[in-house]
PDB file of C-alpha atoms in Angstrom:
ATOM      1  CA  UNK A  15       0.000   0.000   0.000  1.00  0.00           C
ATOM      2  CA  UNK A  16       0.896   3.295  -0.181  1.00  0.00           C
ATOM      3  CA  UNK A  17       0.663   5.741   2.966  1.00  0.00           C
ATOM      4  CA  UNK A  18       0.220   9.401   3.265  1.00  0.00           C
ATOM      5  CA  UNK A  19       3.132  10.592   5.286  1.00  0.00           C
ATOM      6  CA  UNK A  20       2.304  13.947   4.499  1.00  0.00           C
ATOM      7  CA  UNK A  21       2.094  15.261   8.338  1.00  0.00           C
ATOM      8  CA  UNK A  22       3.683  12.210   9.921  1.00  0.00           C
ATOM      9  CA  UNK A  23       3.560  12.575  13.853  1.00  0.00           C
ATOM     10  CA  UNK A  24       6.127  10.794  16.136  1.00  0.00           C
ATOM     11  CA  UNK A  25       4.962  10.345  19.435  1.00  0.00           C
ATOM     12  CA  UNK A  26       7.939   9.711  21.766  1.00  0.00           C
ATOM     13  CA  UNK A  27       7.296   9.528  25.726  1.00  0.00           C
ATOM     14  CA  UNK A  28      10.500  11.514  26.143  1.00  0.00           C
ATOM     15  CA  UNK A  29       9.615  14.410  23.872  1.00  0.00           C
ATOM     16  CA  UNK A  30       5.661  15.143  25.168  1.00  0.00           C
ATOM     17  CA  UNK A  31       5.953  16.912  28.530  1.00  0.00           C
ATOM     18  CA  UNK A  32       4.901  13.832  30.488  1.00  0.00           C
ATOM     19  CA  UNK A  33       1.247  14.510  28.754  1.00  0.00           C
ATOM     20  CA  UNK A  34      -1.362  11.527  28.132  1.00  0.00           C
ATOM     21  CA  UNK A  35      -0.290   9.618  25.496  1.00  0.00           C
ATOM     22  CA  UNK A  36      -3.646   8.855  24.172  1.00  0.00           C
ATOM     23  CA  UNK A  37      -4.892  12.007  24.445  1.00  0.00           C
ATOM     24  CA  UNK A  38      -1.716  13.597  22.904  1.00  0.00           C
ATOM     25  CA  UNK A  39      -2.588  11.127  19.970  1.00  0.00           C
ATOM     26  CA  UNK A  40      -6.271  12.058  19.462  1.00  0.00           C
ATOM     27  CA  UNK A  41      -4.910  15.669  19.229  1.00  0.00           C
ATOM     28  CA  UNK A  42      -2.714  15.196  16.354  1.00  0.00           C
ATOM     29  CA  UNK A  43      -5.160  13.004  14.795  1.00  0.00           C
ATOM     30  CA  UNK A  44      -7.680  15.563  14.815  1.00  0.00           C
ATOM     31  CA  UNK A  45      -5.198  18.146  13.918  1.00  0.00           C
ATOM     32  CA  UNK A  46      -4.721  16.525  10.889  1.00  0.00           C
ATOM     33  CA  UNK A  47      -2.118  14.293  11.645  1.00  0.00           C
ATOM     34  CA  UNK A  48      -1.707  11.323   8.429  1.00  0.00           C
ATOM     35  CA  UNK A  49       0.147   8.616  10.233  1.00  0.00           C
ATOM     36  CA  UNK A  50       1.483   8.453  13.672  1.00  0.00           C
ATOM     37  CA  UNK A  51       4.590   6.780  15.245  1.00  0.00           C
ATOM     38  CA  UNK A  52       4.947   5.592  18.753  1.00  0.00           C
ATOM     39  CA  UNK A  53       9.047   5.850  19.811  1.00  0.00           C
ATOM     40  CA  UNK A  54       9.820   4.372  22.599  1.00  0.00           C
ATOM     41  CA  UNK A  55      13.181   4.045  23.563  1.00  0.00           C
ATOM     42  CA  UNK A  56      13.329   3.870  27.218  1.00  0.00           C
ATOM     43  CA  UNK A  57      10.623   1.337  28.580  1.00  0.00           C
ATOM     44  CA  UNK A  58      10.640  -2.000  28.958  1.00  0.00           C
ATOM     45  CA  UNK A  59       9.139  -4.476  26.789  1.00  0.00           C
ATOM     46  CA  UNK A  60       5.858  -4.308  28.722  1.00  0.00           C
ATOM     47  CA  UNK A  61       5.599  -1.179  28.857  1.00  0.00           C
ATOM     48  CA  UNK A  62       6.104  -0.519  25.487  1.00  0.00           C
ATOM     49  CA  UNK A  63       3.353  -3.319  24.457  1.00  0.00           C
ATOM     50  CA  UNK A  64       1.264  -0.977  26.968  1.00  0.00           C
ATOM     51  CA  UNK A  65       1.836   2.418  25.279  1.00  0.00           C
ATOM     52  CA  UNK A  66       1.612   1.176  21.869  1.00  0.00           C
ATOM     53  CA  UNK A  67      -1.847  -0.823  22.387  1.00  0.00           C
ATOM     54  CA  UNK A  68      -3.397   2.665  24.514  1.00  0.00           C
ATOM     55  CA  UNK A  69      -1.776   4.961  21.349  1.00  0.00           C
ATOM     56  CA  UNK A  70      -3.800   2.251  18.831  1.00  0.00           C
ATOM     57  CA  UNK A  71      -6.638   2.072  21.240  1.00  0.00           C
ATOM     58  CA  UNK A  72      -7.323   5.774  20.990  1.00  0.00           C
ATOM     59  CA  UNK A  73      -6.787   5.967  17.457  1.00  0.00           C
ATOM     60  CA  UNK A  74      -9.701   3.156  16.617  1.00  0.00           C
ATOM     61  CA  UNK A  75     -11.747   4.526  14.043  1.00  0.00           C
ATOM     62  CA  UNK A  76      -9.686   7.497  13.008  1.00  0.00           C
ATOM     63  CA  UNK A  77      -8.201   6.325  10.138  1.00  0.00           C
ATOM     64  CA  UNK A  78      -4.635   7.407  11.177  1.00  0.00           C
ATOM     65  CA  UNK A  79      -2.438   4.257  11.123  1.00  0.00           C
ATOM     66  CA  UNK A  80      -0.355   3.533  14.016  1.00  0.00           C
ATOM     67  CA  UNK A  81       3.637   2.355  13.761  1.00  0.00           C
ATOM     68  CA  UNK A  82       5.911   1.366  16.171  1.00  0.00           C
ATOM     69  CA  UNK A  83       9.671   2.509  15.776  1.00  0.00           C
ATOM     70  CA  UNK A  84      12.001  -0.238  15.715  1.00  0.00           C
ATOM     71  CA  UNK A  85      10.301  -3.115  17.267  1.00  0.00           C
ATOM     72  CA  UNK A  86       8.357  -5.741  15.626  1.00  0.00           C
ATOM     73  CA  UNK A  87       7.339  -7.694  18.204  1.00  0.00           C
ATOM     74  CA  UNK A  88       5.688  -4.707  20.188  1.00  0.00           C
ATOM     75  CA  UNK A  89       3.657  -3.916  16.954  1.00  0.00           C
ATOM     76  CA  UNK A  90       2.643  -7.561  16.415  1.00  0.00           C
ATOM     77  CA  UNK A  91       1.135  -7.530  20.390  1.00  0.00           C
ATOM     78  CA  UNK A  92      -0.648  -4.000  20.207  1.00  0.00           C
ATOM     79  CA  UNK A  93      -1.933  -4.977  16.560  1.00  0.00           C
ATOM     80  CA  UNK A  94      -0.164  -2.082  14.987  1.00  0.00           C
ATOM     81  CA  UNK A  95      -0.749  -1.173  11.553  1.00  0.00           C
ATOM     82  CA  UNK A  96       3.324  -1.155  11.159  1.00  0.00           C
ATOM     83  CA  UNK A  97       6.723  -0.864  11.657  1.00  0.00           C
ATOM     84  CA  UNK A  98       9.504   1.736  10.953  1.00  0.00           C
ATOM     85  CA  UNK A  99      13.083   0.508  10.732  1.00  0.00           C
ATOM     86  CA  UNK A 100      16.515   1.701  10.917  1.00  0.00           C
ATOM     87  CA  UNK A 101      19.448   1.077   9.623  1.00  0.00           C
ATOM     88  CA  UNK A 102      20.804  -0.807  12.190  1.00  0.00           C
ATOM     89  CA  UNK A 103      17.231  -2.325  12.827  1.00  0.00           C
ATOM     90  CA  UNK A 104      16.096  -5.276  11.626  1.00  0.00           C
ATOM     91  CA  UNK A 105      16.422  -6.094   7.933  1.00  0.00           C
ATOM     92  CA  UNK A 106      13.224  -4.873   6.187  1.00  0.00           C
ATOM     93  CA  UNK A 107      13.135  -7.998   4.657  1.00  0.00           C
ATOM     94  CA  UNK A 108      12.556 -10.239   7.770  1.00  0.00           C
ATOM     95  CA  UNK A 109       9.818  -7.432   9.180  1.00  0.00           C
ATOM     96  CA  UNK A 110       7.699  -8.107   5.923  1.00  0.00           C
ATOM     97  CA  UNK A 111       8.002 -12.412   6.468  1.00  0.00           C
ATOM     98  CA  UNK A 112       6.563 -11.399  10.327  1.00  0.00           C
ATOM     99  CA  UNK A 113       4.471  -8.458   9.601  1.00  0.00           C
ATOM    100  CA  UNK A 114       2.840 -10.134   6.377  1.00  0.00           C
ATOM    101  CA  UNK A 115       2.038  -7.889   3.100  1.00  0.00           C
ATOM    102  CA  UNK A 116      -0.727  -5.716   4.596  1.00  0.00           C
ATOM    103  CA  UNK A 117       1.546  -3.962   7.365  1.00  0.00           C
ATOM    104  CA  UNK A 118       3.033  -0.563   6.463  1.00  0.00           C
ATOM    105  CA  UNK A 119       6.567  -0.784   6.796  1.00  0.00           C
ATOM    106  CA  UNK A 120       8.947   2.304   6.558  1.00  0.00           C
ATOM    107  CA  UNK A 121      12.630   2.721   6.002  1.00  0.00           C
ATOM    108  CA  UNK A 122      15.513   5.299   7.217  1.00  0.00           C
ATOM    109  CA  UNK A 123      17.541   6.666   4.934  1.00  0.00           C
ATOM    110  CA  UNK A 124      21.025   9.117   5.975  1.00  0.00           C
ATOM    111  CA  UNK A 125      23.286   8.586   2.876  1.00  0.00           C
ATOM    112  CA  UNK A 126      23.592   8.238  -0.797  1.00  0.00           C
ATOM    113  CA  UNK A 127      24.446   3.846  -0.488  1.00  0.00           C
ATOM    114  CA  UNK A 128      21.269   3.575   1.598  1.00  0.00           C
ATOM    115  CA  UNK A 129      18.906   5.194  -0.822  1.00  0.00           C
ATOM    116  CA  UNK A 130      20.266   2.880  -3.870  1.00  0.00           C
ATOM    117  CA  UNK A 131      19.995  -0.325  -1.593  1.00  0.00           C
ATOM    118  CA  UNK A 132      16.359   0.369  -0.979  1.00  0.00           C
ATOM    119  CA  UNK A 133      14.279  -2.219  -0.894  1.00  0.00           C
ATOM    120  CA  UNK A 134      11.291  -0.638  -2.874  1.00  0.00           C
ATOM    121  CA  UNK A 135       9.552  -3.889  -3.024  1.00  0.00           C
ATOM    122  CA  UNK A 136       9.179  -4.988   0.330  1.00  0.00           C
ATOM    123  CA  UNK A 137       9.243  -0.473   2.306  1.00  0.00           C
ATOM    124  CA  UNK A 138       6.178   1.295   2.137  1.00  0.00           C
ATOM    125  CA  UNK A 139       7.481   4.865   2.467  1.00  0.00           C
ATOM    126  CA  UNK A 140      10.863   6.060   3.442  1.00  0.00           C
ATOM    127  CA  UNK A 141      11.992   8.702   5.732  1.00  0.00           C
ATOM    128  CA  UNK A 142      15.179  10.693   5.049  1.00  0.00           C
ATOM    129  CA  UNK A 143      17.193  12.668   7.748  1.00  0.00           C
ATOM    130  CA  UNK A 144      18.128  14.531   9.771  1.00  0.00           C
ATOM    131  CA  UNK A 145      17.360  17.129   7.446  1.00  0.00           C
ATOM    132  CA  UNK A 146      18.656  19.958  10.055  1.00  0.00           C
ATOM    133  CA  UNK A 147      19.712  19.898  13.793  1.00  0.00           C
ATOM    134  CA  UNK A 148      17.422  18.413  15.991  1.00  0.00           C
ATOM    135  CA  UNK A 149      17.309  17.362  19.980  1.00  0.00           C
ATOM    136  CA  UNK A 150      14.328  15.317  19.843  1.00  0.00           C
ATOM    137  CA  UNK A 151      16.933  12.880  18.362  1.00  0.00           C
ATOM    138  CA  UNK A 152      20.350  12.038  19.091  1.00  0.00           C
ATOM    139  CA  UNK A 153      22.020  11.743  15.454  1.00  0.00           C
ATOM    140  CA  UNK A 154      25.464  11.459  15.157  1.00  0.00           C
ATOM    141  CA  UNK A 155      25.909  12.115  11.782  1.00  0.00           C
ATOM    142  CA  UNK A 156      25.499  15.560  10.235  1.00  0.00           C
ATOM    143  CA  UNK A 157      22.372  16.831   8.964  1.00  0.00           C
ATOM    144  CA  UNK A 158      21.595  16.499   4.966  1.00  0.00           C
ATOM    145  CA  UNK A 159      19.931  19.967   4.362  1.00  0.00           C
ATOM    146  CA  UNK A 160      17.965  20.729   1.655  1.00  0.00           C
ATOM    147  CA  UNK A 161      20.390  19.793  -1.374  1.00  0.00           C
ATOM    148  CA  UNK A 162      21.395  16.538   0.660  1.00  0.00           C
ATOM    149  CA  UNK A 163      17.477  15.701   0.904  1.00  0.00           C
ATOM    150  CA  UNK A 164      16.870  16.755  -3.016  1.00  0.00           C
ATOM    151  CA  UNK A 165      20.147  14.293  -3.874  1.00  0.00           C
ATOM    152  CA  UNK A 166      18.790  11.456  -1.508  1.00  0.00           C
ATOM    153  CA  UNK A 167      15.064  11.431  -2.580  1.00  0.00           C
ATOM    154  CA  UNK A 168      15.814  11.484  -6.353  1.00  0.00           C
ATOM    155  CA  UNK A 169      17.990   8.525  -5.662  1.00  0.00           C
ATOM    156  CA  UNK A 170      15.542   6.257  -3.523  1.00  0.00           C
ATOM    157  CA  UNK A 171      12.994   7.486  -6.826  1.00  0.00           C
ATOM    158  CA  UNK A 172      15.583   5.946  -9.393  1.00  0.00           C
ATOM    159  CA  UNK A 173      14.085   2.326  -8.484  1.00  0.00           C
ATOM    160  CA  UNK A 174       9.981   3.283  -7.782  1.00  0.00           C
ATOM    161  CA  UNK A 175       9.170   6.809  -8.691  1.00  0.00           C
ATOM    162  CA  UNK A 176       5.735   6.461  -6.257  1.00  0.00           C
ATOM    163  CA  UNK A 177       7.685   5.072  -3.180  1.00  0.00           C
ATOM    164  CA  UNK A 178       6.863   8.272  -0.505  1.00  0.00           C
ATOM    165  CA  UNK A 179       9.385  10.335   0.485  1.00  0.00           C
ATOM    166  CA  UNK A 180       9.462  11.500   3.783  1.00  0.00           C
ATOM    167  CA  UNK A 181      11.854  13.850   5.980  1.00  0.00           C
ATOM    168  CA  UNK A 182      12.864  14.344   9.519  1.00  0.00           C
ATOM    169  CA  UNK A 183      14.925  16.356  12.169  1.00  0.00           C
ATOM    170  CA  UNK A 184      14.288  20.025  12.396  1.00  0.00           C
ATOM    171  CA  UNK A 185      11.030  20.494  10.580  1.00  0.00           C
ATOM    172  CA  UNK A 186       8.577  23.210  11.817  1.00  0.00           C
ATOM    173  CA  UNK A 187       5.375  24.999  10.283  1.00  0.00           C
ATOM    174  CA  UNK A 188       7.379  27.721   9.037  1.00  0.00           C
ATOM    175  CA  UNK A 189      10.462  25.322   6.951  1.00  0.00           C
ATOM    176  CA  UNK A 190       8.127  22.473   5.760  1.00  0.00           C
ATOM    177  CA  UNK A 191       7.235  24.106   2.465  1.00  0.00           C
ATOM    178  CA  UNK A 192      11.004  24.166   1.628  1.00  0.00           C
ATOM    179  CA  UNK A 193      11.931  20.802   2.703  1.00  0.00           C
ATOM    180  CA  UNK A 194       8.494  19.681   0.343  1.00  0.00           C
ATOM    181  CA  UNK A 195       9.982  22.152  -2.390  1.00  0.00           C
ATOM    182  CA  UNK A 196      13.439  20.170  -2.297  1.00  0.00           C
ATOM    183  CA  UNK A 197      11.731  17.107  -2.628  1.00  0.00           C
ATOM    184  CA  UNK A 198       9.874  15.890  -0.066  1.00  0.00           C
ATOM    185  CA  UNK A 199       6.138  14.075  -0.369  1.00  0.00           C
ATOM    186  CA  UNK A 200       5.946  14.473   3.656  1.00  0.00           C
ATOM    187  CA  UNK A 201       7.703  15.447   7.030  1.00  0.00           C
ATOM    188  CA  UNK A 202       8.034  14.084  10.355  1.00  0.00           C
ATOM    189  CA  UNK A 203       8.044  15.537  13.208  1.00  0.00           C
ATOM    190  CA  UNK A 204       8.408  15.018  17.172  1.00  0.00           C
ATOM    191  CA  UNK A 205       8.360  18.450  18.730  1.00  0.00           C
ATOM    192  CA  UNK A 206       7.140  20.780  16.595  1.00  0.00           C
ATOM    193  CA  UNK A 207       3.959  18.480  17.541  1.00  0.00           C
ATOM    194  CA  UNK A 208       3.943  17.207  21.144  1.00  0.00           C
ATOM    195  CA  UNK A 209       5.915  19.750  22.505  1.00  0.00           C
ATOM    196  CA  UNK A 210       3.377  22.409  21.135  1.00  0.00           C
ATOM    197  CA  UNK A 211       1.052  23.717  24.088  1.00  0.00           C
ATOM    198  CA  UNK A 212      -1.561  23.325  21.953  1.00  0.00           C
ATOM    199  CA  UNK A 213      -0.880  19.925  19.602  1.00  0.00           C
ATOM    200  CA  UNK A 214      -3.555  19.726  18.088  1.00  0.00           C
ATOM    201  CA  UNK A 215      -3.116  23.304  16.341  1.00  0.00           C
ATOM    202  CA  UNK A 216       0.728  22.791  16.128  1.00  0.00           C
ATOM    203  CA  UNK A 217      -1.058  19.672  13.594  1.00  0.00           C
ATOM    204  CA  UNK A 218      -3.237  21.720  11.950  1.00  0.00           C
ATOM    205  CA  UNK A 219      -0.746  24.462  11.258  1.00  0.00           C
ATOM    206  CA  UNK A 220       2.002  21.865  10.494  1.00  0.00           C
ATOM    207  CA  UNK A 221       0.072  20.434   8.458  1.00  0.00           C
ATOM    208  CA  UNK A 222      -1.480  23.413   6.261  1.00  0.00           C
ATOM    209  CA  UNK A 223       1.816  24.310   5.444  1.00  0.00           C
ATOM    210  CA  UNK A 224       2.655  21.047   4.023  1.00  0.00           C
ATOM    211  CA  UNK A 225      -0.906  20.857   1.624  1.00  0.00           C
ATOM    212  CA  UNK A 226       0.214  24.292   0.632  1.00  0.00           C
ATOM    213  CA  UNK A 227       3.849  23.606  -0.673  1.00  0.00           C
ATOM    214  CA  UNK A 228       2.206  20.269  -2.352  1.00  0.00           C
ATOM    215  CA  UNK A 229      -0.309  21.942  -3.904  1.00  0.00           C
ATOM    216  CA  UNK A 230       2.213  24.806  -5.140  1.00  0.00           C
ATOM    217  CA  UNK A 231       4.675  21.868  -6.188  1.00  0.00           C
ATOM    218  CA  UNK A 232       1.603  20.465  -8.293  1.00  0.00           C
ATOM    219  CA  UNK A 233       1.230  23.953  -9.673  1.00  0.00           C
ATOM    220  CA  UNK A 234       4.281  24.222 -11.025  1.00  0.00           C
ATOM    221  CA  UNK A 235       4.689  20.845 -12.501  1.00  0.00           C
ATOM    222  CA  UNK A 236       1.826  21.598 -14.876  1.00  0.00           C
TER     223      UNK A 236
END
């Protein structure tokens, strides 16, 4: 299948002022929110089975899938609608043989060897970054910026011109129309969301700049 990742939420325990998860996840979805990802990297297996089945729990019905970063067998138990994987994650070829062909699996990509070894047949969508500095992230690597995004996306496009492009790291209301413009189909974003005092208009905002550089980018192609 083929997800919109056009306003692409992550949802990391760390990064959401100790707010309700479930509630912080209704806000985005109703914000306008197109997919959501549950992070988790400092609870135990439990309680990361926990969070993930309240996050898909409150999202019933709303027609914003659910992923879980990283961990396959915490998406399998919560009945996720997918995983994203890193690099150093496992292989996206094993998380399609457990997930099965309906899950939405998505795929990290930092340099120019990882975008031509994408595995367009068996990702979904595939996230590029960090586009700037971030601290919702520790990245050790430097950020891409907008040429290093452009360069990246039209490689991963080389193999499956469809396969979404998403970005990440840095990405606020007021730069997602240029990170769109240099190539982007979507961004992700941890803070510029659940952060926000108000998340649910950090969503809408965040994502009304995003329709607007799309639509622009449409424009122009024409």
């Amino acid at each position: 299948m083929i997800p919109d990742i056009r306003c692409y939420a992550i949802l990391d325990p760390e990064h959401c002022r100790g707010r309700d998860l479930a509630v912080l996840a209704r806000a985005a979805a109703e914000g306008g929110a197109t997919i959501l990802q549950l992070r988790d990297k400092v609870g135990t297996t439990r309680e990361m089975v926990e969070r993930a089945r309240i996050v898909v729990a409150a999202l019933a019905g709303a027609k914003v899938p659910v992923l879980v970063n990283d961990r396959v067998d915490v998406a399998l138990a919560a009945r996720a609608a997918g995983v994203h994987v890193g690099q150093d994650d496992m292989n996206p070829q094993d998380v399609r043989r457990l997930m099965g062909p309906e899950a939405i699996v998505g795929l990290t990509v930092k340099t120019a060897e990882q975008a031509a070894e994408v595995p367009s047949g068996l990702v979904d969508y595939v996230c590029i970054g960090g586009v700037f500095t971030t601290v919702s992230k520790h990245n050790p690597d430097p950020p891409v910026g907008l040429a290093g995004l452009a360069r990246l996306a039209a490689r991963v496009r080389l193999k499956r011109p469809d396969l979404p492009v998403g970005a990440i790291a840095g990405i606020r209301a007021d730069n997602a129309g240029e990170v769109i413009a240099a190539g982007a189909d979507g961004v992700a974003v941890i803070s510029e969301i659940f952060m926000a005092e108000d998340p649910r208009a950090a969503t809408q905002g965040l994502r009304a700049a995003v329709d607007a550089a799309l639509a622009a980018k449409r424009e122009g192609a024409r």
